[in-house]
């Protein structure tokens, strides 16, 4: 303060010195802002006035309307600061600034002009009107863009006035001052480095204005720069490629992935919209993107088998039109959604039954579009059929026979092929093939029986069907068509075809001729059954035809011999007792069985009371004592009937002579009709017979003697010579033997049948005079013989044989002898 004061005094002094030379006018110079009461100037002295004068003149200051900043101290005759002087308030920017006033004195009136120059003091700092400056500058503003700043104001003038500006920091902007014509400076801020909102969206600068006073004063203002966004950033996807997987057949609406892009800009420039660009693979139809959220969503159907991967080109764009694109790779995952498809490649629906095991029946191809396990397929076929399935190559399976086929067992197979994949759950499908087995001629015809026996009654009409053979063939159709063929053979030297024929189709056997049981009792042949296969198969069977007897032959009486001319008579001595065996009617029937079962009946008799005929054996016996009154000549008519249906019969006349001597008989029988020629013949034969018989008889005697030595052999020879034909017994015949005691006739006629000629009946006769028949009266004896005869036939070496032969020949000889006697007798 002291310094200031001194300076002011110096200044005042100087200004005083300066004005003192000017009469009537005094000037002073003072700085502004001097305290009240500060000394301005010694006016009394400067005006050359006495202080007393000032008092007397009542000196005063006249300022007119202006404010009085200066007062006059009359005591001291000096001017003092009355009020604070602010130069800026008085003169503003005007310089220099002076206060003008007058000092007026009275008595006499004196008038003095006083000028007080007020000099500036740096009492004002530069100031900015606004507390802060705000700018909104787009980040896209180009370098060199000028922004005008507000000027600062410094009320001081001159050096104390505003001198310069400072801007800090200077990263982006520099200050540029431009002098104006009015001497002021225009303050500008120039962009020298681009702004980046994304780096700094707000800048804060300080502009400082500095004056040139001492001390220097300054004022500062804050400049706020808001960096405005410009769309200088394109959206950027977070990934260049997005990868996702999706199960095929996922339901529409499934979110696949969410893509996202970011934009460093803000506001609408950062508002991103997503979209899917069209693509060749049609992904844009299958996927949709939420434009706001970037969720990629399935809207269509995916099929792994059609397309395994999709490339979705997505684009993100902000509202400023900048874009980015990215790619979403969607891998479709397989699900087991395809049933294996079975294609039958080669369908042979018919195979022959003789194919080898392992023959391929068919091949199936399997298609399963799924992948991996889902597409791995295994095939199987139903059980219990002679086929198996095997994999030939990938996706091909062949069905082969695994054992032999037999159409006769199964002519058709339904092969169900089931194929399933290995997915979880597994899918499967199946097809059924119907396979027909065609026939091969592998079965021969088989007769219903291993052999056949058929009966036919004799005297059949030729062409009659006898019976039917039948053979079946398990094959089919032509292979099973059986034809019947008669195989060549001969029956008794005659081809069998002249006996029977067979119908090739029906197997009916026909008789070609009429059979005669008495000629042929049975025969057999073979019938072949042949099928129509190629080559044909055949089998044969034996057929035996048994011819059944018919009662077509009447009994034939062998004894007594019925001749036209001669009369044969049996002699009965008058002394004969009751039951005397007169003779025996011997008859045969060439039929057999019942048809040959003969019975005898007395039809007519001279004296019915005298004779009877054994119904079974034909023996004629007396039934009472012969008396003298009985006629010599007795004539019996015996009827022989067989047991056939209807029965046939024969009648025989038996002459009996009841007499004791030949003459008696002769006289009685002389009236018997004679046949000269017959008798001549008979005579010849008798003589011949006599000679032969005699010879034989002698031979017999020799033989009988020889028997002692060559018993067995000789008897055999004898037997054979007598019985060359084996008698025939109907099957039931032997059964009755045990119950009926009178079947001697059977034996008898069998014996007789050995010689078919009546004339040789007497072969074993012997000349002699015996007229008594020695018969074996015991029935049991006869039966014994009969039974044993059968066994002897079976065993020809039986010892019984000889006995039988002996007794037989004895009996025969006795009968023959009697007849011989009669003939001889007649000769005389
Ligand atoms: C095979 O199938 C057919 C039709 O389903 C049927 O008629 C036939 O009887 C079947 N065959 C066999 C041998 O099962
Ligand atoms: C008849 O069949 C038998 C087997 O039953 C056979 O041995 C024989 O050779 C066959 N004969 C003919 C002529 O075919």
mmCIF file of C-alpha atoms in Angstrom, residues 460-632:
data_model
loop_
_atom_site.group_PDB
_atom_site.id
_atom_site.type_symbol
_atom_site.label_atom_id
_atom_site.label_comp_id
_atom_site.label_asym_id
_atom_site.label_seq_id
_atom_site.Cartn_x
_atom_site.Cartn_y
_atom_site.Cartn_z
ATOM 1 C CA UNK A 460 -68.418 -167.121 -64.998
ATOM 2 C CA UNK A 461 -69.339 -165.181 -68.087
ATOM 3 C CA UNK A 462 -66.273 -164.050 -69.939
ATOM 4 C CA UNK A 463 -65.555 -160.391 -69.401
ATOM 5 C CA UNK A 464 -66.979 -160.252 -65.934
ATOM 6 C CA UNK A 465 -64.999 -158.089 -63.576
ATOM 7 C CA UNK A 466 -63.394 -160.008 -60.813
ATOM 8 C CA UNK A 467 -62.192 -157.276 -58.587
ATOM 9 C CA UNK A 468 -60.161 -154.112 -58.544
ATOM 10 C CA UNK A 469 -56.624 -153.460 -57.556
ATOM 11 C CA UNK A 470 -55.752 -149.981 -56.614
ATOM 12 C CA UNK A 471 -52.492 -148.222 -56.214
ATOM 13 C CA UNK A 472 -51.952 -144.667 -55.096
ATOM 14 C CA UNK A 473 -49.126 -142.345 -55.940
ATOM 15 C CA UNK A 474 -48.174 -139.564 -53.623
ATOM 16 C CA UNK A 475 -46.942 -137.390 -56.433
ATOM 17 C CA UNK A 476 -49.050 -134.899 -58.231
ATOM 18 C CA UNK A 477 -50.965 -134.800 -61.429
ATOM 19 C CA UNK A 478 -49.304 -136.689 -64.245
ATOM 20 C CA UNK A 479 -46.736 -138.100 -61.885
ATOM 21 C CA UNK A 480 -49.539 -139.574 -59.872
ATOM 22 C CA UNK A 481 -51.595 -140.933 -62.777
ATOM 23 C CA UNK A 482 -51.435 -144.646 -62.286
ATOM 24 C CA UNK A 483 -51.878 -147.146 -65.077
ATOM 25 C CA UNK A 484 -52.259 -150.827 -64.410
ATOM 26 C CA UNK A 485 -50.492 -153.338 -66.566
ATOM 27 C CA UNK A 486 -50.731 -157.054 -66.520
ATOM 28 C CA UNK A 487 -47.302 -158.565 -66.408
ATOM 29 C CA UNK A 488 -46.560 -161.372 -68.796
ATOM 30 C CA UNK A 489 -46.492 -164.770 -67.240
ATOM 31 C CA UNK A 490 -48.011 -168.072 -68.040
ATOM 32 C CA UNK A 491 -50.467 -170.241 -66.220
ATOM 33 C CA UNK A 492 -50.217 -173.914 -67.102
ATOM 34 C CA UNK A 493 -48.341 -172.932 -70.207
ATOM 35 C CA UNK A 494 -50.990 -170.476 -71.337
ATOM 36 C CA UNK A 495 -50.266 -166.741 -71.250
ATOM 37 C CA UNK A 496 -52.035 -165.163 -68.323
ATOM 38 C CA UNK A 497 -53.547 -162.627 -70.661
ATOM 39 C CA UNK A 498 -55.844 -165.302 -71.964
ATOM 40 C CA UNK A 499 -57.200 -165.693 -68.451
ATOM 41 C CA UNK A 500 -57.571 -162.148 -67.239
ATOM 42 C CA UNK A 501 -57.254 -158.643 -68.476
ATOM 43 C CA UNK A 502 -56.903 -155.443 -66.518
ATOM 44 C CA UNK A 503 -58.311 -152.061 -67.229
ATOM 45 C CA UNK A 504 -55.339 -149.747 -67.361
ATOM 46 C CA UNK A 505 -57.185 -146.827 -65.876
ATOM 47 C CA UNK A 506 -59.345 -148.341 -63.247
ATOM 48 C CA UNK A 507 -57.413 -151.417 -62.215
ATOM 49 C CA UNK A 508 -60.481 -153.558 -62.687
ATOM 50 C CA UNK A 509 -59.501 -157.112 -63.431
ATOM 51 C CA UNK A 510 -61.760 -158.882 -65.876
ATOM 52 C CA UNK A 511 -62.003 -162.562 -66.565
ATOM 53 C CA UNK A 512 -61.254 -163.230 -70.190
ATOM 54 C CA UNK A 513 -62.712 -166.686 -70.231
ATOM 55 C CA UNK A 514 -65.031 -168.808 -68.253
ATOM 56 C CA UNK A 515 -63.182 -170.737 -65.601
ATOM 57 C CA UNK A 516 -63.703 -174.317 -64.707
ATOM 58 C CA UNK A 517 -62.884 -175.169 -61.184
ATOM 59 C CA UNK A 518 -62.400 -178.741 -62.151
ATOM 60 C CA UNK A 519 -59.642 -177.684 -64.503
ATOM 61 C CA UNK A 520 -57.941 -174.936 -62.609
ATOM 62 C CA UNK A 521 -58.453 -174.031 -59.040
ATOM 63 C CA UNK A 522 -56.272 -170.991 -58.763
ATOM 64 C CA UNK A 523 -53.617 -169.069 -60.517
ATOM 65 C CA UNK A 524 -51.587 -165.999 -59.864
ATOM 66 C CA UNK A 525 -50.042 -163.249 -61.804
ATOM 67 C CA UNK A 526 -48.478 -159.865 -61.233
ATOM 68 C CA UNK A 527 -49.997 -156.516 -61.893
ATOM 69 C CA UNK A 528 -47.750 -153.570 -62.387
ATOM 70 C CA UNK A 529 -48.812 -150.069 -61.462
ATOM 71 C CA UNK A 530 -46.949 -147.424 -63.322
ATOM 72 C CA UNK A 531 -47.236 -143.692 -62.968
ATOM 73 C CA UNK A 532 -47.134 -141.144 -65.760
ATOM 74 C CA UNK A 533 -43.896 -139.486 -64.709
ATOM 75 C CA UNK A 534 -40.847 -139.283 -66.826
ATOM 76 C CA UNK A 535 -39.191 -141.585 -66.252
ATOM 77 C CA UNK A 536 -42.116 -143.540 -64.885
ATOM 78 C CA UNK A 537 -41.938 -145.348 -61.590
ATOM 79 C CA UNK A 538 -43.699 -148.584 -60.986
ATOM 80 C CA UNK A 539 -44.384 -151.261 -58.468
ATOM 81 C CA UNK A 540 -45.995 -154.606 -58.759
ATOM 82 C CA UNK A 541 -48.210 -156.814 -56.743
ATOM 83 C CA UNK A 542 -49.141 -160.440 -56.837
ATOM 84 C CA UNK A 543 -52.746 -161.230 -57.482
ATOM 85 C CA UNK A 544 -54.026 -164.655 -56.754
ATOM 86 C CA UNK A 545 -57.314 -165.646 -58.244
ATOM 87 C CA UNK A 546 -59.068 -168.480 -56.526
ATOM 88 C CA UNK A 547 -61.770 -170.161 -58.544
ATOM 89 C CA UNK A 548 -64.667 -171.291 -56.500
ATOM 90 C CA UNK A 549 -66.490 -174.426 -57.145
ATOM 91 C CA UNK A 550 -70.005 -174.521 -58.432
ATOM 92 C CA UNK A 551 -72.186 -177.515 -58.368
ATOM 93 C CA UNK A 552 -71.907 -178.079 -62.036
ATOM 94 C CA UNK A 553 -71.169 -181.756 -62.010
ATOM 95 C CA UNK A 554 -73.624 -184.408 -61.010
ATOM 96 C CA UNK A 555 -72.329 -187.337 -59.000
ATOM 97 C CA UNK A 556 -70.928 -190.094 -61.082
ATOM 98 C CA UNK A 557 -71.570 -193.625 -60.041
ATOM 99 C CA UNK A 558 -68.547 -195.756 -60.361
ATOM 100 C CA UNK A 559 -69.963 -198.869 -58.941
ATOM 101 C CA UNK A 560 -72.029 -200.776 -59.722
ATOM 102 C CA UNK A 561 -71.031 -200.243 -63.293
ATOM 103 C CA UNK A 562 -73.977 -199.251 -65.376
ATOM 104 C CA UNK A 563 -73.711 -200.752 -68.746
ATOM 105 C CA UNK A 564 -76.375 -201.012 -71.279
ATOM 106 C CA UNK A 565 -76.175 -204.693 -71.914
ATOM 107 C CA UNK A 566 -74.675 -206.575 -69.029
ATOM 108 C CA UNK A 567 -76.354 -207.233 -65.830
ATOM 109 C CA UNK A 568 -74.320 -207.248 -62.742
ATOM 110 C CA UNK A 569 -75.869 -208.680 -59.694
ATOM 111 C CA UNK A 570 -74.751 -208.937 -56.181
ATOM 112 C CA UNK A 571 -75.292 -212.251 -54.579
ATOM 113 C CA UNK A 572 -76.802 -212.508 -51.163
ATOM 114 C CA UNK A 573 -76.870 -215.963 -49.598
ATOM 115 C CA UNK A 574 -80.165 -216.826 -48.168
ATOM 116 C CA UNK A 575 -78.423 -217.478 -44.970
ATOM 117 C CA UNK A 576 -77.300 -213.906 -44.733
ATOM 118 C CA UNK A 577 -77.952 -212.257 -41.426
ATOM 119 C CA UNK A 578 -79.457 -208.955 -40.737
ATOM 120 C CA UNK A 579 -76.981 -206.193 -41.667
ATOM 121 C CA UNK A 580 -75.324 -208.258 -44.312
ATOM 122 C CA UNK A 581 -73.361 -205.975 -46.578
ATOM 123 C CA UNK A 582 -74.715 -206.608 -49.993
ATOM 124 C CA UNK A 583 -72.677 -204.127 -51.865
ATOM 125 C CA UNK A 584 -71.608 -200.598 -51.772
ATOM 126 C CA UNK A 585 -72.620 -197.909 -54.189
ATOM 127 C CA UNK A 586 -69.563 -195.937 -55.048
ATOM 128 C CA UNK A 587 -70.029 -192.538 -56.608
ATOM 129 C CA UNK A 588 -67.857 -189.513 -57.103
ATOM 130 C CA UNK A 589 -68.494 -185.897 -57.744
ATOM 131 C CA UNK A 590 -65.762 -183.916 -59.423
ATOM 132 C CA UNK A 591 -66.972 -180.846 -57.685
ATOM 133 C CA UNK A 592 -65.563 -180.133 -54.323
ATOM 134 C CA UNK A 593 -66.717 -179.437 -50.844
ATOM 135 C CA UNK A 594 -70.407 -179.524 -50.271
ATOM 136 C CA UNK A 595 -70.877 -179.933 -53.969
ATOM 137 C CA UNK A 596 -69.076 -183.191 -53.726
ATOM 138 C CA UNK A 597 -70.582 -184.329 -50.497
ATOM 139 C CA UNK A 598 -72.694 -187.194 -51.569
ATOM 140 C CA UNK A 599 -75.583 -188.851 -49.891
ATOM 141 C CA UNK A 600 -77.300 -192.043 -50.891
ATOM 142 C CA UNK A 601 -80.959 -192.902 -50.756
ATOM 143 C CA UNK A 602 -82.931 -195.895 -51.729
ATOM 144 C CA UNK A 603 -85.361 -194.682 -54.295
ATOM 145 C CA UNK A 604 -87.113 -197.798 -55.383
ATOM 146 C CA UNK A 605 -86.791 -201.413 -54.312
ATOM 147 C CA UNK A 606 -88.456 -204.698 -55.125
ATOM 148 C CA UNK A 607 -88.722 -205.232 -51.464
ATOM 149 C CA UNK A 608 -88.227 -202.120 -49.469
ATOM 150 C CA UNK A 609 -88.237 -204.022 -46.265
ATOM 151 C CA UNK A 610 -85.200 -206.063 -47.146
ATOM 152 C CA UNK A 611 -82.487 -203.481 -47.957
ATOM 153 C CA UNK A 612 -81.343 -200.227 -46.857
ATOM 154 C CA UNK A 613 -78.712 -197.874 -48.174
ATOM 155 C CA UNK A 614 -76.311 -196.109 -45.839
ATOM 156 C CA UNK A 615 -77.009 -192.489 -46.595
ATOM 157 C CA UNK A 616 -73.417 -191.515 -46.049
ATOM 158 C CA UNK A 617 -71.480 -194.442 -47.278
ATOM 159 C CA UNK A 618 -73.723 -195.982 -49.892
ATOM 160 C CA UNK A 619 -73.527 -199.382 -48.297
ATOM 161 C CA UNK A 620 -76.442 -201.596 -49.071
ATOM 162 C CA UNK A 621 -77.230 -203.893 -46.221
ATOM 163 C CA UNK A 622 -79.991 -206.246 -45.403
ATOM 164 C CA UNK A 623 -82.302 -205.070 -42.716
ATOM 165 C CA UNK A 624 -83.955 -208.375 -41.984
ATOM 166 C CA UNK A 625 -83.251 -212.034 -42.259
ATOM 167 C CA UNK A 626 -83.499 -213.248 -45.816
ATOM 168 C CA UNK A 627 -86.170 -215.852 -46.184
ATOM 169 C CA UNK A 628 -86.816 -218.448 -48.772
ATOM 170 C CA UNK A 629 -89.811 -216.592 -49.900
ATOM 171 C CA UNK A 630 -87.786 -213.650 -51.022
ATOM 172 C CA UNK A 631 -87.438 -213.418 -54.735
ATOM 173 C CA UNK A 632 -84.069 -214.240 -56.125
#
